[in-house]
């Protein structure tokens, strides 16, 4: 998938975060609970080494609770990182974050030794919402379009406790194709960077296999939603399912052909709003497999590039007489 990518901006953000980190006591890294690995930026791991940090799987109200538990266990086992799931609109879990920060950096949080917490995460993951909930007023502006550049902001939570928003824009790093589709489905990358129909088809292909009951309950594309229908749905070509949904939901052009753009938008809207149910688009095991494939393809590409360079250099060399 063709996704816009801004390495120049990332370089600046990296520098800004590295600078800010020096005076930070705890880092809260927010990811989207529906796509925890795809919505993370691996660069942060290296920047945050040796800093107490807390992973927040946000928008857990939209994610599959069983899979969220799998991810929480995976973070604690594989990355030795404390992880919590939350809906950042609610103040009780936000309050619990304050206690978690205090546990990670005991001794900080007084006037003479303030607690400084950096909230990191890709656009649209819920940073402003969490800050607003923690500060208790509309302090940070929630932008509804991903990719809006914001300056670093500092918020006083209480005496001796400060929150800092990510300096610069932390783009996701799209290592594997599936991450690009998942980020697009969740609305985490700018609309101009992807094709709605392709993203909706990829989303359906995944949901058919893993959440057939949810798809049948929402769109009633088969007569019934029992095990036999779920098995039939899993076998259906994704474009056939897409077409059936378009007909069922009246996404049609004059003359009766399907309006693919409208159908794609309504499927993506249903996923993003939670109308399709609580869904998670990746498990730790799936992501590990995608990553292995992505890294192998990357290594092969690198090898081809090096071979090409060598051939080019060989052609340039003057022939010996
Ligand atoms: P950002 O600062 O990281 O860019 O994200 P921001 O807080 O602006 O949140 C992006 C969108 O995600 C907002 O929706 C926000 O309400 C929603 N959101 C944030 N946290 C959660 C959560 O835990 N659960 C759910 N379901 N949604 C969450 P919006 O439609 O863009 O704006 P709004 O009209 O809701 O304010």
CSV table of C-alpha atoms and ligand atoms in Angstrom, one decimal:
chain,number,residue,atom,x,y,z
A,1,UNK,CA,0.0,0.0,0.0
A,2,UNK,CA,1.2,3.5,-0.8
A,3,UNK,CA,1.5,5.3,2.5
A,4,UNK,CA,2.9,8.8,2.8
A,5,UNK,CA,6.1,8.9,4.8
A,6,UNK,CA,7.9,11.9,6.2
A,7,UNK,CA,11.4,10.9,7.3
A,8,UNK,CA,12.5,14.5,7.6
A,9,UNK,CA,9.8,15.2,10.2
A,10,UNK,CA,10.6,12.0,12.1
A,11,UNK,CA,14.2,13.1,12.4
A,12,UNK,CA,13.2,16.3,14.0
A,13,UNK,CA,10.7,14.6,16.3
A,14,UNK,CA,13.4,12.1,17.3
A,15,UNK,CA,15.8,14.9,18.3
A,16,UNK,CA,13.0,16.7,20.2
A,17,UNK,CA,12.0,13.6,22.1
A,18,UNK,CA,15.7,12.7,22.9
A,19,UNK,CA,16.2,16.2,24.2
A,20,UNK,CA,13.0,16.2,26.3
A,21,UNK,CA,13.6,12.7,27.7
A,22,UNK,CA,16.6,14.1,29.6
A,23,UNK,CA,14.4,15.9,32.1
A,24,UNK,CA,11.6,13.3,32.2
A,25,UNK,CA,10.9,10.9,35.1
A,26,UNK,CA,8.3,8.6,33.5
A,27,UNK,CA,7.2,8.1,29.9
A,28,UNK,CA,3.7,7.0,29.1
A,29,UNK,CA,3.6,5.4,25.6
A,30,UNK,CA,0.1,5.3,24.2
A,31,UNK,CA,-0.9,2.8,21.5
A,32,UNK,CA,-4.2,1.9,20.0
A,33,UNK,CA,-5.6,-1.3,21.7
A,34,UNK,CA,-7.1,-2.4,18.4
A,35,UNK,CA,-3.7,-2.5,16.8
A,36,UNK,CA,-1.1,-2.3,19.6
A,37,UNK,CA,2.0,-3.2,17.6
A,38,UNK,CA,1.1,-1.4,14.4
A,39,UNK,CA,0.4,1.8,16.3
A,40,UNK,CA,3.7,1.8,18.1
A,41,UNK,CA,6.8,3.5,17.0
A,42,UNK,CA,9.8,1.2,17.5
A,43,UNK,CA,12.2,4.2,17.6
A,44,UNK,CA,10.7,5.0,21.1
A,45,UNK,CA,12.0,1.7,22.5
A,46,UNK,CA,15.6,2.8,21.9
A,47,UNK,CA,15.0,6.4,23.1
A,48,UNK,CA,13.3,5.2,26.2
A,49,UNK,CA,15.8,2.6,27.3
A,50,UNK,CA,16.6,3.1,31.0
A,51,UNK,CA,13.6,5.4,31.6
A,52,UNK,CA,10.7,4.1,33.6
A,53,UNK,CA,7.9,3.7,31.2
A,54,UNK,CA,4.3,2.6,31.0
A,55,UNK,CA,2.5,1.3,28.0
A,56,UNK,CA,-1.2,2.4,27.7
A,57,UNK,CA,-3.4,0.4,25.4
A,58,UNK,CA,-5.9,3.2,24.8
A,59,UNK,CA,-9.4,2.9,23.2
A,60,UNK,CA,-9.7,-0.4,25.0
A,61,UNK,CA,-13.5,0.3,24.9
A,62,UNK,CA,-13.3,-0.4,21.1
A,63,UNK,CA,-11.0,-3.4,21.3
A,64,UNK,CA,-11.6,-7.2,21.9
A,65,UNK,CA,-11.2,-7.6,25.7
A,66,UNK,CA,-9.7,-11.1,25.4
A,67,UNK,CA,-7.1,-10.0,22.9
A,68,UNK,CA,-6.3,-6.9,25.1
A,69,UNK,CA,-5.5,-9.3,27.9
A,70,UNK,CA,-3.2,-11.3,25.6
A,71,UNK,CA,-1.4,-8.1,24.7
A,72,UNK,CA,-1.0,-6.9,28.3
A,73,UNK,CA,0.5,-10.3,29.2
A,74,UNK,CA,2.8,-10.2,26.2
A,75,UNK,CA,4.2,-6.7,27.1
A,76,UNK,CA,4.9,-7.8,30.6
A,77,UNK,CA,6.6,-11.1,29.5
A,78,UNK,CA,8.5,-10.1,26.4
A,79,UNK,CA,9.3,-6.4,26.9
A,80,UNK,CA,9.2,-6.3,30.7
A,81,UNK,CA,7.1,-3.2,30.4
A,82,UNK,CA,4.2,-2.4,32.7
A,83,UNK,CA,1.1,-2.1,30.5
A,84,UNK,CA,-2.5,-1.0,31.2
A,85,UNK,CA,-5.6,-0.8,29.1
A,86,UNK,CA,-7.9,2.1,29.2
A,87,UNK,CA,-10.5,4.4,27.7
A,88,UNK,CA,-9.0,7.8,28.1
A,89,UNK,CA,-12.4,9.6,28.4
A,90,UNK,CA,-12.8,8.1,31.8
A,91,UNK,CA,-11.3,9.7,34.9
A,92,UNK,CA,-10.9,6.7,37.2
A,93,UNK,CA,-8.3,4.9,35.0
A,94,UNK,CA,-6.6,8.2,34.2
A,95,UNK,CA,-6.3,8.7,38.0
A,96,UNK,CA,-4.8,5.3,38.3
A,97,UNK,CA,-2.1,6.3,35.9
A,98,UNK,CA,-0.9,9.0,38.3
A,99,UNK,CA,-0.5,6.3,40.9
A,100,UNK,CA,1.3,4.1,38.4
A,101,UNK,CA,3.7,6.9,37.6
A,102,UNK,CA,4.4,7.5,41.3
A,103,UNK,CA,5.2,3.8,41.7
A,104,UNK,CA,7.6,3.9,38.8
A,105,UNK,CA,9.4,7.0,40.1
A,106,UNK,CA,9.0,7.0,43.9
A,107,UNK,CA,10.4,10.1,45.5
A,108,UNK,CA,9.2,12.4,42.7
A,109,UNK,CA,6.1,14.5,42.8
A,110,UNK,CA,7.0,17.1,45.4
A,111,UNK,CA,7.4,20.9,44.8
A,112,UNK,CA,11.2,20.6,45.0
A,113,UNK,CA,11.3,17.3,43.1
A,114,UNK,CA,8.5,17.5,40.6
A,115,UNK,CA,7.3,14.5,38.6
A,116,UNK,CA,7.6,15.1,34.9
A,117,UNK,CA,5.7,12.7,32.7
A,118,UNK,CA,6.0,12.6,28.9
A,119,UNK,CA,3.0,11.3,26.9
A,120,UNK,CA,4.1,9.8,23.6
A,121,UNK,CA,2.1,8.3,20.8
A,122,UNK,CA,1.2,8.5,17.2
A,123,UNK,CA,-1.4,11.0,16.0
A,124,UNK,CA,-5.0,10.2,17.0
A,125,UNK,CA,-4.2,7.6,19.6
A,126,UNK,CA,-5.8,9.8,22.3
A,127,UNK,CA,-3.0,11.8,23.9
A,128,UNK,CA,-5.0,15.1,24.1
A,129,UNK,CA,-8.0,13.2,25.4
A,130,UNK,CA,-6.0,11.6,28.2
A,131,UNK,CA,-4.3,14.9,29.1
A,132,UNK,CA,-7.7,16.6,29.2
A,133,UNK,CA,-9.1,13.8,31.4
A,134,UNK,CA,-6.1,13.9,33.8
A,135,UNK,CA,-5.9,17.7,34.0
A,136,UNK,CA,-9.7,17.8,34.4
A,137,UNK,CA,-10.4,20.5,31.9
A,138,UNK,CA,-10.1,21.0,28.1
A,139,UNK,CA,-6.4,21.8,28.2
A,140,UNK,CA,-5.1,20.0,25.2
A,141,UNK,CA,-6.9,20.5,21.9
A,142,UNK,CA,-8.2,17.2,20.5
A,143,UNK,CA,-7.6,17.2,16.8
A,144,UNK,CA,-9.9,15.0,14.8
A,145,UNK,CA,-7.6,14.7,11.7
A,146,UNK,CA,-4.4,12.7,12.3
A,147,UNK,CA,-1.2,14.5,11.4
A,148,UNK,CA,-1.9,17.9,12.8
A,149,UNK,CA,1.4,19.3,13.9
A,150,UNK,CA,1.4,20.5,17.4
A,151,UNK,CA,4.0,22.3,19.6
A,152,UNK,CA,5.1,20.7,22.8
A,153,UNK,CA,2.9,21.6,25.7
A,154,UNK,CA,3.2,21.3,29.4
A,155,UNK,CA,0.3,20.9,31.8
A,156,UNK,CA,0.3,21.2,35.5
A,157,UNK,CA,-1.7,18.4,37.0
A,158,UNK,CA,-1.2,19.3,40.6
A,159,UNK,CA,1.6,20.9,42.5
A,160,UNK,CA,4.8,19.0,41.6
A,161,UNK,CA,3.2,16.9,38.8
A,162,UNK,CA,3.6,17.9,35.2
A,163,UNK,CA,2.5,16.3,32.0
A,164,UNK,CA,4.2,16.9,28.7
A,165,UNK,CA,2.7,16.2,25.3
A,166,UNK,CA,4.9,14.6,22.5
A,167,UNK,CA,7.1,17.2,21.0
A,168,UNK,CA,6.6,17.1,17.3
A,169,UNK,CA,4.6,14.4,15.4
A,170,UNK,CA,5.5,10.8,16.1
A,171,UNK,CA,4.6,8.9,12.9
A,172,UNK,CA,4.0,5.2,13.1
A,173,UNK,CA,6.8,3.2,11.4
A,174,UNK,CA,5.2,1.0,8.9
A,175,UNK,CA,7.3,-2.1,8.9
A,176,UNK,CA,4.8,-4.6,7.4
A,177,UNK,CA,2.1,-4.1,4.9
A,178,UNK,CA,-0.6,-5.3,7.3
A,179,UNK,CA,0.3,-2.5,9.7
A,180,UNK,CA,-0.4,0.1,7.0
A,181,UNK,CA,-3.8,-1.4,6.4
A,182,UNK,CA,-4.6,-1.6,10.1
A,183,UNK,CA,-3.5,2.0,10.8
A,184,UNK,CA,-5.6,3.2,7.9
A,185,UNK,CA,-8.6,1.2,9.1
A,186,UNK,CA,-8.4,2.7,12.5
A,187,UNK,CA,-8.1,6.2,11.0
A,188,UNK,CA,-4.6,6.8,12.3
A,189,UNK,CA,-3.0,7.9,9.0
A,190,UNK,CA,-4.2,10.8,6.9
A,191,UNK,CA,-7.0,10.1,4.5
A,192,UNK,CA,-5.0,11.1,1.4
A,193,UNK,CA,-2.5,8.4,2.1
A,194,UNK,CA,-4.6,5.4,1.3
A,195,UNK,CA,-7.4,4.1,-0.8
A,196,UNK,CA,-10.6,3.5,1.3
A,197,UNK,CA,-11.8,0.6,-0.9
A,198,UNK,CA,-8.6,-1.3,-0.5
A,199,UNK,CA,-8.4,-0.7,3.2
A,200,UNK,CA,-12.1,-1.8,3.6
A,201,UNK,CA,-11.4,-5.0,1.6
A,202,UNK,CA,-8.4,-5.8,3.8
A,203,UNK,CA,-10.4,-5.1,6.9
A,204,UNK,CA,-13.2,-7.4,5.7
A,205,UNK,CA,-10.8,-10.2,4.8
A,206,UNK,CA,-9.5,-10.2,8.4
A,207,UNK,CA,-12.9,-9.8,10.0
A,208,UNK,CA,-14.4,-12.7,8.0
A,209,UNK,CA,-11.8,-15.1,9.4
A,210,UNK,CA,-11.6,-13.8,13.0
A,211,UNK,CA,-14.9,-12.0,13.7
A,212,UNK,CA,-17.5,-13.7,11.3
A,213,UNK,CA,-20.2,-13.5,14.0
A,214,UNK,CA,-19.7,-9.7,14.3
A,215,UNK,CA,-19.9,-9.2,10.5
A,216,UNK,CA,-23.1,-11.3,10.2
A,217,UNK,CA,-24.7,-9.6,13.1
A,218,UNK,CA,-24.1,-6.1,11.7
A,219,UNK,CA,-24.8,-6.7,8.0
A,220,UNK,CA,-27.0,-9.8,7.8
A,221,UNK,CA,-25.5,-10.9,4.5
A,222,UNK,CA,-26.4,-14.5,5.0
A,223,UNK,CA,-29.7,-16.1,6.3
A,224,UNK,CA,-28.6,-16.7,9.9
A,225,UNK,CA,-25.5,-16.2,12.0
A,226,UNK,CA,-24.8,-19.7,13.4
A,227,UNK,CA,-21.6,-21.8,13.0
A,228,UNK,CA,-22.5,-22.9,9.4
A,229,UNK,CA,-23.1,-19.3,8.2
A,230,UNK,CA,-19.9,-18.2,10.0
A,231,UNK,CA,-17.9,-20.9,8.2
A,232,UNK,CA,-19.5,-19.9,4.9
A,233,UNK,CA,-18.7,-16.2,5.5
A,234,UNK,CA,-15.0,-17.1,6.2
A,235,UNK,CA,-14.8,-18.8,2.8
A,236,UNK,CA,-16.5,-15.9,0.8
A,237,UNK,CA,-14.2,-13.8,-1.4
A,238,UNK,CA,-13.8,-10.5,0.3
A,239,UNK,CA,-15.0,-8.5,-2.8
A,240,UNK,CA,-18.2,-10.6,-2.8
A,241,UNK,CA,-18.8,-9.7,0.9
A,242,UNK,CA,-18.1,-6.1,0.1
A,243,UNK,CA,-20.7,-6.1,-2.7
A,244,UNK,CA,-23.3,-7.8,-0.5
A,245,UNK,CA,-22.8,-5.2,2.2
A,246,UNK,CA,-23.1,-2.4,-0.4
A,247,UNK,CA,-26.4,-3.8,-1.6
A,248,UNK,CA,-27.7,-4.5,1.9
A,249,UNK,CA,-26.9,-1.0,3.0
A,250,UNK,CA,-28.0,0.8,-0.2
A,251,UNK,CA,-24.6,2.1,-1.2
A,252,UNK,CA,-25.6,2.2,-4.8
A,253,UNK,CA,-25.2,4.5,-7.9
A,254,UNK,CA,-28.1,5.5,-10.2
A,255,UNK,CA,-28.7,2.4,-12.3
A,256,UNK,CA,-28.1,0.0,-9.5
A,257,UNK,CA,-24.3,-0.5,-9.6
A,258,UNK,CA,-22.6,-0.4,-6.2
A,259,UNK,CA,-21.1,2.8,-4.9
A,260,UNK,CA,-17.7,1.4,-3.8
A,261,UNK,CA,-16.5,4.6,-2.1
A,262,UNK,CA,-19.7,4.9,-0.1
A,263,UNK,CA,-19.6,1.2,0.9
A,264,UNK,CA,-16.0,1.5,1.9
A,265,UNK,CA,-16.7,4.6,4.0
A,266,UNK,CA,-19.6,3.0,5.8
A,267,UNK,CA,-17.6,-0.2,6.6
A,268,UNK,CA,-14.6,1.9,7.9
A,269,UNK,CA,-17.0,4.1,9.9
A,270,UNK,CA,-18.6,1.0,11.5
A,271,UNK,CA,-15.2,-0.3,12.5
A,272,UNK,CA,-14.0,3.0,13.9
A,273,UNK,CA,-17.1,3.8,15.8
A,274,UNK,CA,-17.4,0.4,17.4
A,275,UNK,CA,-20.7,-0.3,15.5
A,276,UNK,CA,-19.2,-3.6,14.4
A,277,UNK,CA,-18.4,-4.6,18.0
A,278,UNK,CA,-15.2,-4.7,19.9
A,279,UNK,CA,-12.5,-5.8,17.5
A,280,UNK,CA,-8.7,-6.1,17.5
A,281,UNK,CA,-6.9,-6.5,14.2
A,282,UNK,CA,-3.7,-8.2,15.4
A,283,UNK,CA,-2.5,-10.7,18.1
A,284,UNK,CA,1.1,-10.8,19.4
A,285,UNK,CA,1.7,-14.1,17.5
A,286,UNK,CA,0.3,-12.7,14.2
A,287,UNK,CA,2.3,-9.6,14.5
A,288,UNK,CA,5.5,-11.5,15.2
A,289,UNK,CA,4.9,-13.5,12.0
A,290,UNK,CA,4.2,-10.4,9.9
A,291,UNK,CA,7.3,-8.8,11.3
A,292,UNK,CA,9.4,-11.8,10.4
A,293,UNK,CA,8.1,-11.7,6.8
A,294,UNK,CA,8.5,-7.9,6.6
A,295,UNK,CA,12.1,-8.1,7.9
A,296,UNK,CA,12.9,-10.9,5.4
A,297,UNK,CA,11.5,-8.8,2.5
A,298,UNK,CA,13.4,-5.8,3.7
A,299,UNK,CA,16.7,-7.7,3.9
A,300,UNK,CA,16.1,-9.1,0.3
A,301,UNK,CA,15.4,-5.6,-1.0
A,302,UNK,CA,18.5,-4.4,0.7
A,303,UNK,CA,20.5,-7.2,-0.9
A,304,UNK,CA,19.1,-6.4,-4.4
A,305,UNK,CA,19.9,-2.7,-3.9
A,306,UNK,CA,23.5,-3.6,-3.0
A,307,UNK,CA,23.9,-5.9,-6.0
A,308,UNK,CA,22.5,-3.2,-8.2
A,309,UNK,CA,25.0,-0.6,-6.8
A,310,UNK,CA,27.9,-3.0,-7.3
A,311,UNK,CA,26.8,-3.6,-11.0
A,312,UNK,CA,26.5,0.1,-11.5
A,313,UNK,CA,30.0,0.8,-10.1
A,314,UNK,CA,31.4,-2.1,-12.2
A,315,UNK,CA,30.0,-0.5,-15.3
A,316,UNK,CA,31.5,2.9,-14.4
A,317,UNK,CA,35.0,1.5,-13.9
A,318,UNK,CA,37.2,2.2,-16.9
A,319,UNK,CA,38.2,-0.9,-18.8
A,320,UNK,CA,41.9,-1.9,-18.5
A,321,UNK,CA,43.7,-2.0,-21.8
B,1,LIG,P1,-4.2,12.7,19.8
B,1,LIG,O1,-4.1,13.8,20.8
B,1,LIG,O2,-3.3,11.5,20.2
B,1,LIG,O3,-4.0,13.1,18.4
B,1,LIG,O4,-5.7,12.1,19.9
B,1,LIG,P2,-7.0,12.8,20.5
B,1,LIG,O5,-6.9,12.9,21.9
B,1,LIG,O6,-7.2,14.0,19.7
B,1,LIG,O7,-8.1,11.6,20.1
B,1,LIG,C1,-8.4,11.3,18.8
B,1,LIG,C2,-9.8,10.8,18.7
B,1,LIG,O8,-9.8,9.5,19.5
B,1,LIG,C3,-10.9,11.7,19.3
B,1,LIG,O9,-12.1,11.4,18.6
B,1,LIG,C4,-11.0,11.1,20.7
B,1,LIG,O10,-12.3,11.4,21.3
B,1,LIG,C5,-10.9,9.6,20.4
B,1,LIG,N1,-10.4,8.9,21.6
B,1,LIG,C6,-9.4,9.2,22.4
B,1,LIG,N2,-9.3,8.3,23.4
B,1,LIG,C7,-10.3,7.4,23.2
B,1,LIG,C8,-10.7,6.2,23.9
B,1,LIG,O11,-10.1,5.7,24.9
B,1,LIG,N3,-11.8,5.5,23.4
B,1,LIG,C9,-12.4,6.0,22.3
B,1,LIG,N4,-13.5,5.3,21.9
B,1,LIG,N5,-12.1,7.1,21.7
B,1,LIG,C10,-11.0,7.8,22.1
B,1,LIG,P3,-12.6,12.5,17.6
B,1,LIG,O12,-13.8,11.9,17.0
B,1,LIG,O13,-11.5,12.9,16.7
B,1,LIG,O14,-12.9,13.7,18.5
B,1,LIG,P4,-14.1,13.9,19.6
B,1,LIG,O15,-15.2,14.5,18.8
B,1,LIG,O16,-14.4,12.6,20.2
B,1,LIG,O17,-13.5,14.9,20.5
